[in-house]
Amino acid sequence: MALHSHIQKVLWTQDQISCRVSELASEISDDFRSIQPPPVVVGVATGAFVFLADLVRKIELPVPVDFVRVESYGSGTESNGAPTISFDLKVDIQGRHVILVEDIVDTGNTLSCVTAHLESKGASSVTVCTLLDKPSRRKVNFELLGKIKFYRGFECPDYFVVGYGMDFAEVYRNLPYVGVLKPEHYK
Ligand code: PRP
Ligand code: MN
Ligand code: MG
């Protein structure tokens, strides 16, 4: 069956995402323009790959780009609460500011794991840029820690969303928009 027919509702269209990504990239470019050396942009694979690709092409700074791979959802819709890093950075981030790029921050477990990892590798600061933020499901409260600045694309309602990099059981990452599946496909 065709990919798009699995979608019940589109939450953000390709155009809406593109406009918001431009705004985030220009904020980041302005905020980091005078920082030397420029920040290292680190995407959390797999989910962040589409957002990262669009975002970095709109950032007007000479930034290195790299990935870590972390996952905790496996093939289901619930975090197992224990994200593991299965693929590490190539770029040396010792003494560098890092912009950590995520597709979505849900419980916060992944972000908290990656942030600790980047700090252990000597990052001088970690700033988060996430396309979607789902604060209703947060278990780790970053704002209270007071040390992490967030750039957010959109606040996400409490749905399990797919598309624009985000998957259900590794499928739907290639949808160019963010949406919700028809219930029969969450199986
Ligand atoms: C998803 C998503 C985020 C994380 C957010 O990754 O891409 O990285 O979950 O959830 P959390 O805030 O509750 O930790 P997932 O573990 O599904 O791996 P993937 O990126 O390879 O899909
Ligand atoms: Mn992920
Ligand atoms: Mg996933």
mmCIF file of C-alpha atoms and ligand atoms in Angstrom:
data_model
loop_
_atom_site.group_PDB
_atom_site.id
_atom_site.type_symbol
_atom_site.label_atom_id
_atom_site.label_comp_id
_atom_site.label_asym_id
_atom_site.label_seq_id
_atom_site.Cartn_x
_atom_site.Cartn_y
_atom_site.Cartn_z
ATOM 1 C CA MET A 1 0.000 0.000 0.000
ATOM 2 C CA ALA A 2 1.184 3.536 -0.734
ATOM 3 C CA LEU A 3 3.143 5.345 1.953
ATOM 4 C CA HIS A 4 0.953 8.429 2.272
ATOM 5 C CA SER A 5 -2.251 6.448 2.672
ATOM 6 C CA HIS A 6 -0.977 5.242 6.086
ATOM 7 C CA ILE A 7 -1.233 8.773 7.486
ATOM 8 C CA GLN A 8 -4.297 9.798 9.445
ATOM 9 C CA LYS A 9 -3.367 13.425 9.995
ATOM 10 C CA VAL A 10 -0.557 15.774 8.950
ATOM 11 C CA LEU A 11 0.584 17.907 11.906
ATOM 12 C CA TRP A 12 3.208 20.017 10.083
ATOM 13 C CA THR A 13 3.523 20.283 6.320
ATOM 14 C CA GLN A 14 6.754 20.385 4.372
ATOM 15 C CA ASP A 15 6.350 24.165 3.887
ATOM 16 C CA GLN A 16 5.636 24.853 7.559
ATOM 17 C CA ILE A 17 8.686 22.847 8.566
ATOM 18 C CA SER A 18 10.875 24.549 5.994
ATOM 19 C CA CYS A 19 9.879 28.049 7.216
ATOM 20 C CA ARG A 20 10.517 27.138 10.836
ATOM 21 C CA VAL A 21 13.877 25.523 10.031
ATOM 22 C CA SER A 22 14.943 28.763 8.291
ATOM 23 C CA GLU A 23 14.024 30.758 11.398
ATOM 24 C CA LEU A 24 15.941 28.413 13.700
ATOM 25 C CA ALA A 25 18.999 28.469 11.423
ATOM 26 C CA SER A 26 19.053 32.230 11.316
ATOM 27 C CA GLU A 27 18.721 32.478 15.120
ATOM 28 C CA ILE A 28 21.601 30.025 15.520
ATOM 29 C CA SER A 29 23.710 31.869 12.937
ATOM 30 C CA ASP A 30 23.130 35.176 14.764
ATOM 31 C CA ASP A 31 23.745 33.753 18.235
ATOM 32 C CA PHE A 32 27.005 31.976 17.306
ATOM 33 C CA ARG A 33 28.375 34.448 14.760
ATOM 34 C CA SER A 34 31.069 35.818 17.048
ATOM 35 C CA ILE A 35 31.981 32.506 18.752
ATOM 36 C CA GLN A 36 35.422 31.139 17.833
ATOM 37 C CA PRO A 37 35.933 28.369 16.963
ATOM 38 C CA PRO A 38 32.418 27.861 15.530
ATOM 39 C CA PRO A 39 30.204 25.273 17.224
ATOM 40 C CA VAL A 40 30.187 21.607 16.187
ATOM 41 C CA VAL A 41 26.754 20.432 15.045
ATOM 42 C CA VAL A 42 25.993 16.915 16.303
ATOM 43 C CA GLY A 43 22.923 15.045 15.117
ATOM 44 C CA VAL A 44 21.366 12.139 16.995
ATOM 45 C CA ALA A 45 21.010 9.323 14.465
ATOM 46 C CA THR A 46 18.888 8.040 13.148
ATOM 47 C CA GLY A 47 15.910 10.319 13.683
ATOM 48 C CA ALA A 48 17.662 13.686 13.327
ATOM 49 C CA PHE A 49 19.168 13.064 9.902
ATOM 50 C CA VAL A 50 16.538 14.912 7.843
ATOM 51 C CA PHE A 51 16.234 17.903 10.177
ATOM 52 C CA LEU A 52 20.026 18.110 10.509
ATOM 53 C CA ALA A 53 20.485 18.092 6.731
ATOM 54 C CA ASP A 54 17.973 20.905 6.229
ATOM 55 C CA LEU A 55 19.170 22.912 9.236
ATOM 56 C CA VAL A 56 22.918 22.916 8.507
ATOM 57 C CA ARG A 57 22.348 24.016 4.921
ATOM 58 C CA LYS A 58 20.715 27.161 6.312
ATOM 59 C CA ILE A 59 23.314 27.892 9.014
ATOM 60 C CA GLU A 60 25.706 30.544 7.721
ATOM 61 C CA LEU A 61 28.754 29.491 9.726
ATOM 62 C CA PRO A 62 31.636 27.092 8.957
ATOM 63 C CA VAL A 63 30.450 24.322 11.283
ATOM 64 C CA PRO A 64 31.717 20.727 11.454
ATOM 65 C CA VAL A 65 28.847 18.209 11.294
ATOM 66 C CA ASP A 66 28.876 14.830 12.961
ATOM 67 C CA PHE A 67 26.576 12.173 14.412
ATOM 68 C CA VAL A 68 26.153 9.996 17.419
ATOM 69 C CA ARG A 69 23.745 7.091 17.246
ATOM 70 C CA VAL A 70 21.462 6.586 20.202
ATOM 71 C CA GLU A 71 18.260 4.684 20.445
ATOM 72 C CA SER A 72 15.804 3.600 23.075
ATOM 73 C CA TYR A 73 12.499 3.039 21.284
ATOM 74 C CA GLY A 74 13.425 -0.061 19.311
ATOM 75 C CA SER A 75 10.432 -1.041 17.244
ATOM 76 C CA GLY A 76 7.721 0.113 19.669
ATOM 77 C CA THR A 77 6.157 3.401 20.751
ATOM 78 C CA GLU A 78 7.478 3.460 24.348
ATOM 79 C CA SER A 79 11.021 4.392 25.436
ATOM 80 C CA ASN A 80 12.785 1.578 27.268
ATOM 81 C CA GLY A 81 14.224 4.277 29.546
ATOM 82 C CA ALA A 82 17.837 3.268 28.936
ATOM 83 C CA PRO A 83 19.238 4.831 25.772
ATOM 84 C CA THR A 84 22.508 3.370 24.551
ATOM 85 C CA ILE A 85 25.168 5.032 22.397
ATOM 86 C CA SER A 86 25.999 2.585 19.632
ATOM 87 C CA PHE A 87 28.039 4.873 17.346
ATOM 88 C CA ASP A 88 30.328 7.650 18.490
ATOM 89 C CA LEU A 89 31.650 10.963 17.145
ATOM 90 C CA LYS A 90 34.470 11.269 14.651
ATOM 91 C CA VAL A 91 35.091 14.981 15.295
ATOM 92 C CA ASP A 92 37.064 15.981 18.413
ATOM 93 C CA ILE A 93 34.769 18.179 20.507
ATOM 94 C CA GLN A 94 37.248 18.843 23.343
ATOM 95 C CA GLY A 95 36.878 22.541 24.236
ATOM 96 C CA ARG A 96 34.229 23.111 21.541
ATOM 97 C CA HIS A 97 30.681 24.385 21.851
ATOM 98 C CA VAL A 98 28.249 21.761 20.580
ATOM 99 C CA ILE A 99 24.809 22.215 19.041
ATOM 100 C CA LEU A 100 22.990 18.953 19.582
ATOM 101 C CA VAL A 101 20.303 18.373 16.967
ATOM 102 C CA GLU A 102 17.290 16.171 17.665
ATOM 103 C CA ASP A 103 14.082 15.453 15.800
ATOM 104 C CA ILE A 104 12.062 15.204 19.021
ATOM 105 C CA VAL A 105 12.553 15.495 22.778
ATOM 106 C CA ASP A 106 9.966 13.333 24.521
ATOM 107 C CA THR A 107 10.868 11.849 27.935
ATOM 108 C CA GLY A 108 14.281 13.552 27.669
ATOM 109 C CA ASN A 109 16.141 10.302 28.379
ATOM 110 C CA THR A 110 17.999 10.355 25.055
ATOM 111 C CA LEU A 111 19.012 13.978 25.393
ATOM 112 C CA SER A 112 20.180 13.533 28.936
ATOM 113 C CA CYS A 113 22.292 10.519 27.913
ATOM 114 C CA VAL A 114 23.849 12.304 24.916
ATOM 115 C CA THR A 115 24.457 15.535 26.812
ATOM 116 C CA ALA A 116 26.346 13.669 29.535
ATOM 117 C CA HIS A 117 28.317 11.843 26.852
ATOM 118 C CA LEU A 118 29.291 15.091 25.064
ATOM 119 C CA GLU A 119 30.321 16.677 28.340
ATOM 120 C CA SER A 120 32.456 13.645 29.159
ATOM 121 C CA LYS A 121 34.200 14.156 25.816
ATOM 122 C CA GLY A 122 35.100 17.708 26.835
ATOM 123 C CA ALA A 123 32.443 19.860 25.133
ATOM 124 C CA SER A 124 32.615 23.340 26.633
ATOM 125 C CA SER A 125 28.850 23.756 26.282
ATOM 126 C CA VAL A 126 25.892 21.878 24.865
ATOM 127 C CA THR A 127 23.004 23.732 23.229
ATOM 128 C CA VAL A 128 20.007 21.767 22.007
ATOM 129 C CA CYS A 129 18.121 22.350 18.785
ATOM 130 C CA THR A 130 15.087 20.114 18.452
ATOM 131 C CA LEU A 131 12.440 20.270 15.760
ATOM 132 C CA LEU A 132 9.736 19.002 18.119
ATOM 133 C CA ASP A 133 9.376 19.267 21.847
ATOM 134 C CA LYS A 134 6.811 17.160 23.699
ATOM 135 C CA PRO A 135 6.954 18.566 27.258
ATOM 136 C CA SER A 136 3.833 16.686 28.351
ATOM 137 C CA ARG A 137 5.836 13.457 28.511
ATOM 138 C CA ARG A 138 9.059 14.776 30.018
ATOM 139 C CA LYS A 139 10.778 12.739 32.719
ATOM 140 C CA VAL A 140 14.045 14.700 32.780
ATOM 141 C CA ASN A 141 13.649 18.423 33.367
ATOM 142 C CA PHE A 142 16.462 20.233 31.549
ATOM 143 C CA GLU A 143 15.180 23.738 32.189
ATOM 144 C CA LEU A 144 15.438 23.219 35.933
ATOM 145 C CA LEU A 145 19.057 22.235 35.496
ATOM 146 C CA GLY A 146 19.364 25.762 34.118
ATOM 147 C CA LYS A 147 22.344 25.009 31.957
ATOM 148 C CA ILE A 148 20.959 23.931 28.624
ATOM 149 C CA LYS A 149 19.676 26.412 26.080
ATOM 150 C CA PHE A 150 16.941 25.061 23.808
ATOM 151 C CA TYR A 151 15.985 26.025 20.293
ATOM 152 C CA ARG A 152 12.579 24.478 19.523
ATOM 153 C CA GLY A 153 10.754 24.203 16.238
ATOM 154 C CA PHE A 154 7.275 23.311 17.449
ATOM 155 C CA GLU A 155 5.582 22.052 20.585
ATOM 156 C CA CYS A 156 4.267 18.585 19.814
ATOM 157 C CA PRO A 157 0.938 17.310 21.165
ATOM 158 C CA ASP A 158 0.996 13.908 22.832
ATOM 159 C CA TYR A 159 0.863 11.726 19.711
ATOM 160 C CA PHE A 160 3.431 9.202 18.496
ATOM 161 C CA VAL A 161 4.501 11.118 15.383
ATOM 162 C CA VAL A 162 6.288 9.918 12.259
ATOM 163 C CA GLY A 163 7.963 11.470 9.227
ATOM 164 C CA TYR A 164 10.746 13.960 8.547
ATOM 165 C CA GLY A 165 13.227 11.475 10.028
ATOM 166 C CA MET A 166 10.962 9.978 12.686
ATOM 167 C CA ASP A 167 9.985 6.340 12.473
ATOM 168 C CA PHE A 168 7.660 3.690 13.664
ATOM 169 C CA ALA A 169 9.618 0.380 13.597
ATOM 170 C CA GLU A 170 12.157 2.034 11.212
ATOM 171 C CA VAL A 171 9.516 2.966 8.612
ATOM 172 C CA TYR A 172 8.074 6.400 7.626
ATOM 173 C CA ARG A 173 11.344 8.357 8.118
ATOM 174 C CA ASN A 174 11.169 9.380 4.441
ATOM 175 C CA LEU A 175 7.836 11.199 4.723
ATOM 176 C CA PRO A 176 8.571 14.878 3.942
ATOM 177 C CA TYR A 177 6.085 16.073 6.616
ATOM 178 C CA VAL A 178 5.255 15.145 10.241
ATOM 179 C CA GLY A 179 2.070 13.241 10.888
ATOM 180 C CA VAL A 180 0.211 10.593 12.804
ATOM 181 C CA LEU A 181 -0.418 7.074 11.509
ATOM 182 C CA LYS A 182 -3.814 5.479 11.179
ATOM 183 C CA PRO A 183 -4.289 3.279 14.278
ATOM 184 C CA GLU A 184 -4.106 0.040 12.289
ATOM 185 C CA HIS A 185 -0.494 0.850 11.334
ATOM 186 C CA TYR A 186 0.768 1.140 14.953
ATOM 187 C CA LYS A 187 1.031 -2.650 15.146
HETATM 188 C C1 PRP B 1 13.621 8.847 19.180
HETATM 189 C C2 PRP B 1 13.842 10.275 18.736
HETATM 190 C C3 PRP B 1 14.690 10.863 19.835
HETATM 191 C C4 PRP B 1 14.202 10.127 21.060
HETATM 192 C C5 PRP B 1 13.309 11.006 21.892
HETATM 193 O O1 PRP B 1 14.779 8.075 18.871
HETATM 194 O O2 PRP B 1 14.533 10.307 17.496
HETATM 195 O O3 PRP B 1 16.055 10.598 19.630
HETATM 196 O O4 PRP B 1 13.475 8.972 20.580
HETATM 197 O O5 PRP B 1 12.729 10.277 22.941
HETATM 198 P P1 PRP B 1 13.089 10.496 24.486
HETATM 199 O O6 PRP B 1 13.135 11.979 24.753
HETATM 200 O O7 PRP B 1 11.924 9.835 25.192
HETATM 201 O O8 PRP B 1 14.375 9.827 24.774
HETATM 202 P P2 PRP B 1 14.739 6.473 18.853
HETATM 203 O O9 PRP B 1 15.188 5.930 20.160
HETATM 204 O O10 PRP B 1 13.403 6.031 18.341
HETATM 205 O O11 PRP B 1 15.881 6.109 17.772
HETATM 206 P P3 PRP B 1 15.897 6.603 16.253
HETATM 207 O O12 PRP B 1 16.301 8.044 16.249
HETATM 208 O O13 PRP B 1 16.913 5.745 15.596
HETATM 209 O O14 PRP B 1 14.517 6.422 15.706
HETATM 210 MN MN MN B 2 16.448 9.373 17.887
HETATM 211 MG MG MG B 3 12.817 5.752 16.586
#
